[in-house]
PDB file of C-alpha atoms and ligand atoms in Angstrom:
ATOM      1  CA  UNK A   1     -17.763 -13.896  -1.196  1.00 97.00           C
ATOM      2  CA  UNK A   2     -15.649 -10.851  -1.327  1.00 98.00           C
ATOM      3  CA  UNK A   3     -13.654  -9.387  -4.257  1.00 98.00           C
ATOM      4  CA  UNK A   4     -10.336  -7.074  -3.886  1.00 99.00           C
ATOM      5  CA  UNK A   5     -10.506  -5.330  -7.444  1.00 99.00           C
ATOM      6  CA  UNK A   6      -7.310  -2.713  -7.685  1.00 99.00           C
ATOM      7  CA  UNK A   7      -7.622   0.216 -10.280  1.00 98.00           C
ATOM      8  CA  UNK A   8     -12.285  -0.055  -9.977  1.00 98.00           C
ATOM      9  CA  UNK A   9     -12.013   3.672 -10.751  1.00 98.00           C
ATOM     10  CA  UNK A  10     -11.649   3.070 -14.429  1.00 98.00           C
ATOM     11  CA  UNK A  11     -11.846   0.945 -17.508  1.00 98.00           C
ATOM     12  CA  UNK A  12     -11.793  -2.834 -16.781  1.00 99.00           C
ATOM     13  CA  UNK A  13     -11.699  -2.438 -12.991  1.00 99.00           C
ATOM     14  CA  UNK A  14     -14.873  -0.533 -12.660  1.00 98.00           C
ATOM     15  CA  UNK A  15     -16.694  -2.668 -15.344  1.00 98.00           C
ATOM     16  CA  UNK A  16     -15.588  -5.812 -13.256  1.00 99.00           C
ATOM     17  CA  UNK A  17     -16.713  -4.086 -10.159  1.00 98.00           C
ATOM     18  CA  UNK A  18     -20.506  -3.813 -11.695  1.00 98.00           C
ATOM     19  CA  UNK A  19     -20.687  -7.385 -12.796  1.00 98.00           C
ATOM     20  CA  UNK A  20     -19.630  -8.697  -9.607  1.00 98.00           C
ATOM     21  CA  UNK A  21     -21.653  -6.883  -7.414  1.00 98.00           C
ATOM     22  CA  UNK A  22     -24.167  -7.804 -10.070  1.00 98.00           C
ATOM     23  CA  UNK A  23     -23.509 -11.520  -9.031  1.00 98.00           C
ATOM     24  CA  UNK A  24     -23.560 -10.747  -5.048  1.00 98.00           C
ATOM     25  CA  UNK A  25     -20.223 -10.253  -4.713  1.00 98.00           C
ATOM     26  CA  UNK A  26     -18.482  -7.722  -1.679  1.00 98.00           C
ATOM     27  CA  UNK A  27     -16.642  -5.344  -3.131  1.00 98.00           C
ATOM     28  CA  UNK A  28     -13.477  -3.769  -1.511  1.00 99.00           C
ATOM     29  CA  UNK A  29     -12.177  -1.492  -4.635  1.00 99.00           C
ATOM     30  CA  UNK A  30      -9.360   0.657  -4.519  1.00 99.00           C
ATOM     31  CA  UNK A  31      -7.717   3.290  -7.096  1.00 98.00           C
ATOM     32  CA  UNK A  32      -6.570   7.120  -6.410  1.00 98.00           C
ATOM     33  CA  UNK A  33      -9.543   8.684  -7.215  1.00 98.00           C
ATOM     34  CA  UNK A  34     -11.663   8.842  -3.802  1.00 98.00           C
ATOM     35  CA  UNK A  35     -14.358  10.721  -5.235  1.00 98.00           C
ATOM     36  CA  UNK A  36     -14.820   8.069  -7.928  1.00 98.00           C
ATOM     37  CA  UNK A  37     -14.249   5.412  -5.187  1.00 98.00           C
ATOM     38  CA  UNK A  38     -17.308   7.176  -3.113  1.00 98.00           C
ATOM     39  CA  UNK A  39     -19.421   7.368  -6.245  1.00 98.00           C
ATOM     40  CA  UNK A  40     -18.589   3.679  -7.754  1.00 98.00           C
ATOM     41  CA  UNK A  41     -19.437   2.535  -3.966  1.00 98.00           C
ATOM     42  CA  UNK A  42     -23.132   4.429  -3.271  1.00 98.00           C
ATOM     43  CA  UNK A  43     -23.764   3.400  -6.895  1.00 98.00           C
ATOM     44  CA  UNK A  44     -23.323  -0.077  -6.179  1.00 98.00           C
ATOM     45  CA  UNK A  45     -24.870  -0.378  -2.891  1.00 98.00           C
ATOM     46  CA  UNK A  46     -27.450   1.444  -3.891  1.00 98.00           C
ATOM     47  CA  UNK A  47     -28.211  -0.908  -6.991  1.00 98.00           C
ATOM     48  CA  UNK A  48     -27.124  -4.343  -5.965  1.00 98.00           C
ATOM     49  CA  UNK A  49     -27.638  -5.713  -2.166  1.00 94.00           C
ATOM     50  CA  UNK A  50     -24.003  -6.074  -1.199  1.00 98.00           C
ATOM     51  CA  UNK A  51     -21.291  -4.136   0.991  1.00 98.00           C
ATOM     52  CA  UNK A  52     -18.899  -2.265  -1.012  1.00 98.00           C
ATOM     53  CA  UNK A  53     -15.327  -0.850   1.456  1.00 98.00           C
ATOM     54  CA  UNK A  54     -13.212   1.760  -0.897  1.00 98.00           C
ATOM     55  CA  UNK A  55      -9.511   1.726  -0.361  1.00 98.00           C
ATOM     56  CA  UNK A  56      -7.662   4.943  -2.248  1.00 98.00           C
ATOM     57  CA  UNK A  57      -4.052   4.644  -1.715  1.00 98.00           C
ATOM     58  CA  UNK A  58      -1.089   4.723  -4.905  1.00 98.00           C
ATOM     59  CA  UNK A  59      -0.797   1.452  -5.767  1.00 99.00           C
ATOM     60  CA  UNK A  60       3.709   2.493  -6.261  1.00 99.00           C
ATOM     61  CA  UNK A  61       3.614   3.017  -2.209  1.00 98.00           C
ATOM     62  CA  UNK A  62       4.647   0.325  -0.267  1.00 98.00           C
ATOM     63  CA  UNK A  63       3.432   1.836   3.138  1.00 98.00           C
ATOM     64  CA  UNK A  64       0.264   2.987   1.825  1.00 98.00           C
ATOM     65  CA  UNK A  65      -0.584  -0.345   0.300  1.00 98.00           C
ATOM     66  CA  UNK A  66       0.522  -2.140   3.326  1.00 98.00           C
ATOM     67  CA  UNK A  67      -1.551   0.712   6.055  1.00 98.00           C
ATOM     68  CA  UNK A  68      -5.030   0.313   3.118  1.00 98.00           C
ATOM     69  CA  UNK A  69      -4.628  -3.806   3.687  1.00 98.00           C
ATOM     70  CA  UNK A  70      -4.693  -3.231   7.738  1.00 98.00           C
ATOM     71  CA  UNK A  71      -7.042  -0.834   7.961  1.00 98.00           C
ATOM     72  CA  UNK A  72      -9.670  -3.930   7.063  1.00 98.00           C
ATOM     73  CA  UNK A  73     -11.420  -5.645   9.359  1.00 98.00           C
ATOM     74  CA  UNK A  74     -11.386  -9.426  10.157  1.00 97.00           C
ATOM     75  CA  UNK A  75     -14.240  -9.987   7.885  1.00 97.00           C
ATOM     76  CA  UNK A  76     -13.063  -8.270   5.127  1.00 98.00           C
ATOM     77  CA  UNK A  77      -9.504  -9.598   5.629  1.00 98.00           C
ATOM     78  CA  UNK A  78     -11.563 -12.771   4.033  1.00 98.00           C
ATOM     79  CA  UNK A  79     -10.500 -12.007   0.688  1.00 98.00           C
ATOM     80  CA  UNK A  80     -11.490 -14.457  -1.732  1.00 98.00           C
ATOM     81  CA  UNK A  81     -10.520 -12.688  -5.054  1.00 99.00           C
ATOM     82  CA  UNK A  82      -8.198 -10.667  -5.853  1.00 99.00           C
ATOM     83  CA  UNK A  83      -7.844  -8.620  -9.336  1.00 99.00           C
ATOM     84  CA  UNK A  84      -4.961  -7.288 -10.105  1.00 99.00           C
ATOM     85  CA  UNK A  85      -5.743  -4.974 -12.558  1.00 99.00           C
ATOM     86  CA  UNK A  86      -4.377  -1.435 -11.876  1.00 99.00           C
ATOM     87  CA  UNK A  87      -1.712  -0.331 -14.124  1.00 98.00           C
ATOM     88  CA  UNK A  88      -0.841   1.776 -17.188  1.00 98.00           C
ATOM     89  CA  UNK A  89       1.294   2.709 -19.860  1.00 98.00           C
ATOM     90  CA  UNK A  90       3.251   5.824 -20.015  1.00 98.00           C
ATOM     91  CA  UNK A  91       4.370   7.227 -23.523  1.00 98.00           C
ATOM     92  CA  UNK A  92       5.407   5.181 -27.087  1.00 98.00           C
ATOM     93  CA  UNK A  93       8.599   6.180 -27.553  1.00 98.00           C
ATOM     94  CA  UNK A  94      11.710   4.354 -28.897  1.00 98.00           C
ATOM     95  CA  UNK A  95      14.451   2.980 -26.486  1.00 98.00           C
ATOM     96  CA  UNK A  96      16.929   5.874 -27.218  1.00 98.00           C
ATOM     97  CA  UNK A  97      14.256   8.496 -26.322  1.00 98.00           C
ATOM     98  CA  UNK A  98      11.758   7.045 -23.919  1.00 98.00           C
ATOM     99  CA  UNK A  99      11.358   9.199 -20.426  1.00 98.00           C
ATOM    100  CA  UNK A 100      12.687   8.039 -17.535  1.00 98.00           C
ATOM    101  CA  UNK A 101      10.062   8.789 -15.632  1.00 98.00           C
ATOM    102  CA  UNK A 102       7.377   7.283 -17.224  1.00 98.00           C
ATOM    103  CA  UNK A 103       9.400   3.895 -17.012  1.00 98.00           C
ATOM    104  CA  UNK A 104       9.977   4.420 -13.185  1.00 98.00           C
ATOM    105  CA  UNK A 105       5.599   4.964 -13.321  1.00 98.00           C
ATOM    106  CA  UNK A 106       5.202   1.894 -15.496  1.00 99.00           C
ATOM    107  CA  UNK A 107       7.944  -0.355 -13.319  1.00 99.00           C
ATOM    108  CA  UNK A 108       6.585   1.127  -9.948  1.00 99.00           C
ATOM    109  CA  UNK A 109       2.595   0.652 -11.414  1.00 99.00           C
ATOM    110  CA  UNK A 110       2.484  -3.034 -13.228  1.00 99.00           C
ATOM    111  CA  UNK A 111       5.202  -4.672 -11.310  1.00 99.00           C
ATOM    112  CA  UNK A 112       6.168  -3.219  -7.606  1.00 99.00           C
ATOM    113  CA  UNK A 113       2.199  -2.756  -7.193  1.00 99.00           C
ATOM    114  CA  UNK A 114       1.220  -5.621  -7.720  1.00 99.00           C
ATOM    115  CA  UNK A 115       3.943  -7.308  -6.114  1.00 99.00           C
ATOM    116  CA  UNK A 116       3.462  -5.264  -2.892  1.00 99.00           C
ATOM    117  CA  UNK A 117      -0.924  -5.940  -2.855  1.00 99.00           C
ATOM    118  CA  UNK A 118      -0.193  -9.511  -3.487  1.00 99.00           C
ATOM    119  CA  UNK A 119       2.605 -10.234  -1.107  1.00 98.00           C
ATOM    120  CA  UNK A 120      -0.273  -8.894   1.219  1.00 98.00           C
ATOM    121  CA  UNK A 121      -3.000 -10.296   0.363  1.00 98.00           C
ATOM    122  CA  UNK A 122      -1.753 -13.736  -0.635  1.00 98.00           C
ATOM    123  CA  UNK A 123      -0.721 -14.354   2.837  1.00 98.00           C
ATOM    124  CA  UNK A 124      -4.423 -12.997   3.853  1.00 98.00           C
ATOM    125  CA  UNK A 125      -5.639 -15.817   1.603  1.00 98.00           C
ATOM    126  CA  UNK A 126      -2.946 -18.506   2.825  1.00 98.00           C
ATOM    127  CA  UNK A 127      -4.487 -18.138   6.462  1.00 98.00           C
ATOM    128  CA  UNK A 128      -7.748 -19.350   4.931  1.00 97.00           C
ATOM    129  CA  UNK A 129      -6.233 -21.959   2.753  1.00 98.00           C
ATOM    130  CA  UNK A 130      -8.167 -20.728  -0.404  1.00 98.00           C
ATOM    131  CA  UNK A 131      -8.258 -17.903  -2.920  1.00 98.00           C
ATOM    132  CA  UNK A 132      -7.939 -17.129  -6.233  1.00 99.00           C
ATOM    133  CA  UNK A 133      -5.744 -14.041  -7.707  1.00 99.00           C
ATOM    134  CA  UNK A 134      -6.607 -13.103 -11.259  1.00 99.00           C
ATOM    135  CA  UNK A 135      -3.654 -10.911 -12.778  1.00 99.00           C
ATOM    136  CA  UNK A 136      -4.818  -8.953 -15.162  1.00 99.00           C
ATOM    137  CA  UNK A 137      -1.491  -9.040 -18.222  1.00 98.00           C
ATOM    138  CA  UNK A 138      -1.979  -7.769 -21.925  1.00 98.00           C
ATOM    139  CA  UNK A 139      -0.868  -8.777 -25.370  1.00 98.00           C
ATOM    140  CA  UNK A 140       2.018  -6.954 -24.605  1.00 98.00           C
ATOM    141  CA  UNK A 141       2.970  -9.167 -22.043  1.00 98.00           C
ATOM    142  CA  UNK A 142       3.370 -11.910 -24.797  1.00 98.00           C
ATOM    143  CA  UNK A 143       4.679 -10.250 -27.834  1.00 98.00           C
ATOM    144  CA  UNK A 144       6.539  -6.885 -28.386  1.00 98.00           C
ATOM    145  CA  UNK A 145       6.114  -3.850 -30.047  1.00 98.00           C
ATOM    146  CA  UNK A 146       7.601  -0.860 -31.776  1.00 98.00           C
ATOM    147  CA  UNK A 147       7.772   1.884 -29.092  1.00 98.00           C
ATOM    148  CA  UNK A 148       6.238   0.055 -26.627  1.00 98.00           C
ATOM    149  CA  UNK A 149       9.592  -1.542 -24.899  1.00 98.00           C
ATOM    150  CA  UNK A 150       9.220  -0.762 -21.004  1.00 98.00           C
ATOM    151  CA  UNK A 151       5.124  -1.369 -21.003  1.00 98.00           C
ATOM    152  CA  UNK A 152       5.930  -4.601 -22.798  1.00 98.00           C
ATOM    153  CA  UNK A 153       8.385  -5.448 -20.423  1.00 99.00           C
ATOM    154  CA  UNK A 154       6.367  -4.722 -17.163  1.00 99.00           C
ATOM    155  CA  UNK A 155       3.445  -7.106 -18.745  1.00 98.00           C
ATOM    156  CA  UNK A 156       6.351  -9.631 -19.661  1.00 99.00           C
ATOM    157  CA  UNK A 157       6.771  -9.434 -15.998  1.00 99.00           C
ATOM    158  CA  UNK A 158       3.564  -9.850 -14.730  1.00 99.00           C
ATOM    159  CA  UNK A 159       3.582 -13.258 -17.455  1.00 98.00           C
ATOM    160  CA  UNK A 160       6.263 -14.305 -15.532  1.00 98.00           C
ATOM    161  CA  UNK A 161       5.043 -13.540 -12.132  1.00 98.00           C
ATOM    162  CA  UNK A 162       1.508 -15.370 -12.952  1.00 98.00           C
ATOM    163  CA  UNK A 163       3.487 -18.427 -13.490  1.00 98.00           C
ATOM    164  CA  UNK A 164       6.018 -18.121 -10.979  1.00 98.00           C
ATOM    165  CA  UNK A 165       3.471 -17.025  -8.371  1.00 98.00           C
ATOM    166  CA  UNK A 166       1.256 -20.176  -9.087  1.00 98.00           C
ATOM    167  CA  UNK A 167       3.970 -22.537  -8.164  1.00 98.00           C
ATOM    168  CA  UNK A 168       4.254 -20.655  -4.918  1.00 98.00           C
ATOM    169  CA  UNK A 169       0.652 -20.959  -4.010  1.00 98.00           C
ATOM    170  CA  UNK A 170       0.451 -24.055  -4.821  1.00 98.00           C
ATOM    171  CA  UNK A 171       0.795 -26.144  -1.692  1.00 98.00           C
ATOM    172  CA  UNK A 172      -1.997 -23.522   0.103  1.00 98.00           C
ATOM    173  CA  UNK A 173      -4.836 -23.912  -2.353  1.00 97.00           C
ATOM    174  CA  UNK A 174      -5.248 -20.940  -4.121  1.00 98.00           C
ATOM    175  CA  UNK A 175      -5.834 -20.407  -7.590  1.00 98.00           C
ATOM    176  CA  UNK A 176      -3.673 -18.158  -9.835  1.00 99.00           C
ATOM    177  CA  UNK A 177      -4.676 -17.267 -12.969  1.00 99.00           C
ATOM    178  CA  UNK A 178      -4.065 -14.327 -15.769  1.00 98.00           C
ATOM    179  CA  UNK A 179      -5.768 -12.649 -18.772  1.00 98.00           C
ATOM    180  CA  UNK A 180      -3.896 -10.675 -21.761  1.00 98.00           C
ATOM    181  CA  UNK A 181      -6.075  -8.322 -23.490  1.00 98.00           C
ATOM    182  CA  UNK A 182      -5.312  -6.552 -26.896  1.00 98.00           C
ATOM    183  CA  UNK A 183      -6.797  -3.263 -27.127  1.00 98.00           C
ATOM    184  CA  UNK A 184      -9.903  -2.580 -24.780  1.00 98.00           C
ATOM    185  CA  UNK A 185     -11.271   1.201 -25.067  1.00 98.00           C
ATOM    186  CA  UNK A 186     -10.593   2.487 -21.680  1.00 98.00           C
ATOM    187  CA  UNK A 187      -8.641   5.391 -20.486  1.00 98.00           C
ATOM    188  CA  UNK A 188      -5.816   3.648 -21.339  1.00 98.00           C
ATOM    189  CA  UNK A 189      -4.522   5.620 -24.310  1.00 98.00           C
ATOM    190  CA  UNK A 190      -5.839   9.129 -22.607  1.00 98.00           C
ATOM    191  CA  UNK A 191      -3.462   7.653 -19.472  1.00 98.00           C
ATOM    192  CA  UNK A 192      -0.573   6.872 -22.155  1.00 98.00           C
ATOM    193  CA  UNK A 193      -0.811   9.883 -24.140  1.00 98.00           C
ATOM    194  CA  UNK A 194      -0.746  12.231 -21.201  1.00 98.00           C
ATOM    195  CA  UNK A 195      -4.448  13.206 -21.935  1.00 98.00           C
ATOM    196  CA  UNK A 196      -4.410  13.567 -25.869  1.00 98.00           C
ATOM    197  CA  UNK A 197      -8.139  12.631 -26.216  1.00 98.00           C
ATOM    198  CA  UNK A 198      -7.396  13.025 -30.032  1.00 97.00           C
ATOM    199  CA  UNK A 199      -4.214  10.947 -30.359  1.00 98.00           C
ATOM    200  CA  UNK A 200      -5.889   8.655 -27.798  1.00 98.00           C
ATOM    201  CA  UNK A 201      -9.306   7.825 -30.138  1.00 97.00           C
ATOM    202  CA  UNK A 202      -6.934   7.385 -33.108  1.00 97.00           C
ATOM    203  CA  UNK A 203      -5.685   4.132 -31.578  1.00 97.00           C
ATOM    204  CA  UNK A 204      -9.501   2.791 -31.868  1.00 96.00           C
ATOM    205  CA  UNK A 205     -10.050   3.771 -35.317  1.00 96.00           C
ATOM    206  CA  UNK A 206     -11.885   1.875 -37.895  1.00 97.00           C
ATOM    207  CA  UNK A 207     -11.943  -1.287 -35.385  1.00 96.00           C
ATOM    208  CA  UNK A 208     -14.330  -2.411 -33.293  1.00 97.00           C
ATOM    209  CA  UNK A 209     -12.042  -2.633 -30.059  1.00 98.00           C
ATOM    210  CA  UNK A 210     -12.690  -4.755 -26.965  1.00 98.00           C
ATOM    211  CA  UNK A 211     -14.980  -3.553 -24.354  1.00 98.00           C
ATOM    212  CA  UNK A 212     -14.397  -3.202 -20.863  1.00 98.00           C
ATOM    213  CA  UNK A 213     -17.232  -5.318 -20.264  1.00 98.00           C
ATOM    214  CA  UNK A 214     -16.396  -8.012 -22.453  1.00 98.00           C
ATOM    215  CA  UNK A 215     -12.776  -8.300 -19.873  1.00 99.00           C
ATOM    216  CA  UNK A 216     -15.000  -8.222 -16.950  1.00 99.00           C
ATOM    217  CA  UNK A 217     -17.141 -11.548 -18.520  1.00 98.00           C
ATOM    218  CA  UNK A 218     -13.853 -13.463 -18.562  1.00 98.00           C
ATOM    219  CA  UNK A 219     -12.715 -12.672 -15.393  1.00 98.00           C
ATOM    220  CA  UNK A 220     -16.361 -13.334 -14.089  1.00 98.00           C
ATOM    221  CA  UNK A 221     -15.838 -16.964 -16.015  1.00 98.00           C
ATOM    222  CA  UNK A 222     -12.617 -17.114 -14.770  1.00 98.00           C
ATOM    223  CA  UNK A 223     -13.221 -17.069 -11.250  1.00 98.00           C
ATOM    224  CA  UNK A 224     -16.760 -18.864 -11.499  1.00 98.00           C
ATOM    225  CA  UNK A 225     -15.149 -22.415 -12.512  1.00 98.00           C
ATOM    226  CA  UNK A 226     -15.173 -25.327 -10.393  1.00 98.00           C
ATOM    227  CA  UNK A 227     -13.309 -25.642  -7.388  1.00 97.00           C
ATOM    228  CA  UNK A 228     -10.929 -28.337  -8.918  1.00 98.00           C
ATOM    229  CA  UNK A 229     -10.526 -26.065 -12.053  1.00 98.00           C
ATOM    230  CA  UNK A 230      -7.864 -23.517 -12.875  1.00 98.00           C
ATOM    231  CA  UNK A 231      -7.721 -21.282 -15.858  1.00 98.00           C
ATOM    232  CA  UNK A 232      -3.909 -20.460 -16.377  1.00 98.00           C
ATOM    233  CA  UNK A 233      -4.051 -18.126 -18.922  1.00 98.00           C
ATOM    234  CA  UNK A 234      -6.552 -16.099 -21.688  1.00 98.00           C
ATOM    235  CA  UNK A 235      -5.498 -14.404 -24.269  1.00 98.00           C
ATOM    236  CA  UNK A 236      -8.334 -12.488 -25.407  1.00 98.00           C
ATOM    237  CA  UNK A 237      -8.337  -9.971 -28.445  1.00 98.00           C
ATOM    238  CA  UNK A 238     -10.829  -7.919 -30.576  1.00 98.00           C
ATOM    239  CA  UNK A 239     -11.658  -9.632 -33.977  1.00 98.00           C
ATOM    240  CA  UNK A 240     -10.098  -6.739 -35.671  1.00 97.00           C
ATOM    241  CA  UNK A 241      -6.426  -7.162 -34.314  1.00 98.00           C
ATOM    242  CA  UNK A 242      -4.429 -11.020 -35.140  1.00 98.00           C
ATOM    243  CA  UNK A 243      -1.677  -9.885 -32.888  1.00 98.00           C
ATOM    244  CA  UNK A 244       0.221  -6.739 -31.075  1.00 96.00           C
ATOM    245  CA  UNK A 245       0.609  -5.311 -34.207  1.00 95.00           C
ATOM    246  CA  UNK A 246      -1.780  -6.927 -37.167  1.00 97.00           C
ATOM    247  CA  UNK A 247      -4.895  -4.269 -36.964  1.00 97.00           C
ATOM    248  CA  UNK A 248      -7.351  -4.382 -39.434  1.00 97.00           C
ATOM    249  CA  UNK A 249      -8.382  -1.296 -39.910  1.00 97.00           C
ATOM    250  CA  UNK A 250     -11.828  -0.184 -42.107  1.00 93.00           C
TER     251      UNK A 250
HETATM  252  P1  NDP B   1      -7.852   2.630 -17.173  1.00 67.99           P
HETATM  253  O1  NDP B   1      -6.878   3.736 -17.318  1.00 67.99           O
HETATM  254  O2  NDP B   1      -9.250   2.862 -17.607  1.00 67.99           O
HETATM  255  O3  NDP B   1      -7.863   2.115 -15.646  1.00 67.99           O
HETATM  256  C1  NDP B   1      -6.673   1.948 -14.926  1.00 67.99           C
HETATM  257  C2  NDP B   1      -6.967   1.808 -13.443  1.00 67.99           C
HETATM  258  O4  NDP B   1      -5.728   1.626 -12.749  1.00 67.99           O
HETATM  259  C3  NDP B   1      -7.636   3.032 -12.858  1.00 67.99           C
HETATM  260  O5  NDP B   1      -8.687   2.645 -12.008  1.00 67.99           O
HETATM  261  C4  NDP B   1      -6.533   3.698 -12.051  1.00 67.99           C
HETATM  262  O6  NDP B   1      -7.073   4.318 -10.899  1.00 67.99           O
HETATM  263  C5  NDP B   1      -5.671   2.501 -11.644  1.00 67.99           C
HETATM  264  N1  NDP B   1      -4.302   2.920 -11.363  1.00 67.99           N
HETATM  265  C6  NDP B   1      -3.366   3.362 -12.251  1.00 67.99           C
HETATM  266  N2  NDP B   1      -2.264   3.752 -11.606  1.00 67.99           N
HETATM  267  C7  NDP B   1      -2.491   3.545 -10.270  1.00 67.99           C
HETATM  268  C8  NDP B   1      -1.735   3.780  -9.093  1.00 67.99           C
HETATM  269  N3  NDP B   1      -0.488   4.304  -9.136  1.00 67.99           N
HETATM  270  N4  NDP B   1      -2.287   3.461  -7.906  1.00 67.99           N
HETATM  271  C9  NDP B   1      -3.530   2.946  -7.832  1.00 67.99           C
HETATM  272  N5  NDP B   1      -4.296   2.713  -8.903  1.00 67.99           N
HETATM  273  C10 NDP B   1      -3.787   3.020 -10.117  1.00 67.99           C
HETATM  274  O7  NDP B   1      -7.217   1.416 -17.976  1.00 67.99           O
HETATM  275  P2  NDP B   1      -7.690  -0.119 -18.213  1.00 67.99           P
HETATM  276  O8  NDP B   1      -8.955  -0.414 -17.541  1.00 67.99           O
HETATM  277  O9  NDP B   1      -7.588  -0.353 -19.661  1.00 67.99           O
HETATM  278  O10 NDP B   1      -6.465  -0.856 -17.521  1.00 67.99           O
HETATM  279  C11 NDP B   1      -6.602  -1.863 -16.547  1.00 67.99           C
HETATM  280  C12 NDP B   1      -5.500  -2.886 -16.736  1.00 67.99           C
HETATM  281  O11 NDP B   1      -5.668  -3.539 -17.996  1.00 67.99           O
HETATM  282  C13 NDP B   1      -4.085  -2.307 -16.751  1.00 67.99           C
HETATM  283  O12 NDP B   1      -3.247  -3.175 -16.005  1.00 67.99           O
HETATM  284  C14 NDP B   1      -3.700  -2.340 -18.225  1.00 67.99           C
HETATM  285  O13 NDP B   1      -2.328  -2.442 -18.428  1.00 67.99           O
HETATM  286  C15 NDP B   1      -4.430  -3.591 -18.675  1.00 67.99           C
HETATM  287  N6  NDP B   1      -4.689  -3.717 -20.105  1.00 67.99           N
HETATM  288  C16 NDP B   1      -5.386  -2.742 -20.771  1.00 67.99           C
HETATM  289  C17 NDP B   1      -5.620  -2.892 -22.134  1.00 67.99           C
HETATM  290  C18 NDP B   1      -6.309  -1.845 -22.944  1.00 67.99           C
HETATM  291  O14 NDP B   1      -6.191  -1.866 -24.184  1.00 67.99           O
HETATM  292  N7  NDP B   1      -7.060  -0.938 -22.337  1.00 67.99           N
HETATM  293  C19 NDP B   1      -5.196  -4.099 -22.846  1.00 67.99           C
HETATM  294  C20 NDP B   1      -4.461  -5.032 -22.044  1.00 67.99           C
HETATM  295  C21 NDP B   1      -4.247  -4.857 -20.722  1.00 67.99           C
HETATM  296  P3  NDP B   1      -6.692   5.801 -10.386  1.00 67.99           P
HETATM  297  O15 NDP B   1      -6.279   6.600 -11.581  1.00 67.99           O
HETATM  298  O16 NDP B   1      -7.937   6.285  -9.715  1.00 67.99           O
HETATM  299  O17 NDP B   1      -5.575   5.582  -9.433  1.00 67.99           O
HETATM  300  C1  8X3 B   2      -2.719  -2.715 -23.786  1.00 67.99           C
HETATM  301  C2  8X3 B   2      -2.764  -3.277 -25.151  1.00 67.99           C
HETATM  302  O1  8X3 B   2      -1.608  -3.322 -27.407  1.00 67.99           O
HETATM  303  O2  8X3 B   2      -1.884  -1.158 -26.325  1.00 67.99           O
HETATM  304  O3  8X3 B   2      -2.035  -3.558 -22.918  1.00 67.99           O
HETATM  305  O4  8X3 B   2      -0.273  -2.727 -25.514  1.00 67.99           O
HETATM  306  S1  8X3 B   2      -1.571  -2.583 -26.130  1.00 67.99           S
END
């Protein structure tokens, strides 16, 4: 079986990476870090008896996305699963004084990426008649919060697309399924706060937030269920935190 994780540098990506190669799993992983890509993959080799190909393109590049899918060979054109899990958010800023630019990096990141990898790869995986994408969404992608307008709207998207894109696949067999995380401690908030380390910890404070590993489980359940099963849709959250914005804080 082989396993297209994007974003395996970091975070969720790189903890689903481990349990997957864990489970026998091929591993093509891709992010823009190659030295991290290089490391993750002699890592994983080294530890787990499976072939691991590294892909480092930006995910907001059409033509590098499209050159990183052709560059694989027949074999590992056999995609099984794809993650779709690379993405950020850029800044917390009201409406009236959000930057453009980290919209056009949030837009370009959550949405045009993973549009352009799975306009790719889903036709990879209609060829074979079988597959199973796992998006990866957030609690912000079914609620909104102060500040957080244009991330919430990019994982509003990628709701939207997870549905949309499972009526699509429908007729060629292939599975299509999403998971919404609240707050996971990852680089995330270092990536949103522009490297703040300080302002970025203060998010996790006095909760006992997700961990990347306990995302990579579900996925792992996710895309272990029977052939005739689908899981639409997790929403999966840290005891601490009700909803987007009910924290709990000790
Ligand atoms: P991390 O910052 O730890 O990891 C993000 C990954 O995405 C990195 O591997 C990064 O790789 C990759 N990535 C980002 N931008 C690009 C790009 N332009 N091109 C290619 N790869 C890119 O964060 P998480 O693990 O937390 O995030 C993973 C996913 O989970 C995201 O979609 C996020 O929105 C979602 N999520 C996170 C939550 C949280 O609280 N942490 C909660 C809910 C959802 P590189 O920098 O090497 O390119
Ligand atoms: C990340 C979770 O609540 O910071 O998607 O938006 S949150």
């Amino acid at each position: 079986m082989t396993i297209l994780i994007t974003g395996a540098t970091s975070g969720i990506g790189r903890s689903s990476a481990f349990l997957f190669a864990k489970n026998g799993y091929n591993l093509i992983i891709t992010g823009r870090r190659v030295e991290r890509l290089q490391t993750l993959k002699e890592k994983l080799e080294k530890e787990f008896r499976i072939t691991v190909c590294t892909l480092c393109f930006d995910i907001r590049n059409a033509n590098e996305v499209e050159q990183a899918i052709n560059s694989l060979n027949s074999e590992q054109k056999k995609i099984d699963i794809l993650i779709n899990n690379a993405g950020l958010a850029a800044g917390l800023s009201s409406i009236q004084s959000g930057k453009i630019n980290h919209w056009e990096q949030m837009i370009d990141t959550n949405i045009k990426g993973l549009l352009y990898i799975t306009r790719l790869v889903s036709n990879l995986m209609i060829e074979q008649n079988s597959g199973h994408i796992i998006n990866i969404g957030s609690i912000a992608g079914k609620e909104a919060y102060a500040n957080g307008n244009v991330y919430c709207a990019t994982k509003h998207a990628v709701d939207a697309l997870n549905k949309s894109m499972r009526i699509d696949l429908l007729p060629h067999g292939i599975k299509v399924s999403s998971i919404n995380p609240g707050m996971v401690e990852t680089e995330f908030s270092i990536v949103r706060f522009e490297g703040d380390t300080d302002r970025a910890k203060k998010v996790y404070e006095g909760i006992e937030p997700l961990k990347p590993d306990d995302i990579a489980e579900t996925i792992y359940w996710i895309a272990t269920r029977p052939k005739h099963v689908n899981i639409n849709d997790i929403i999966i959250m840290p005891l601490m935190q009700a909803n987007s914005t009910t924290v709990l804080r000790k």
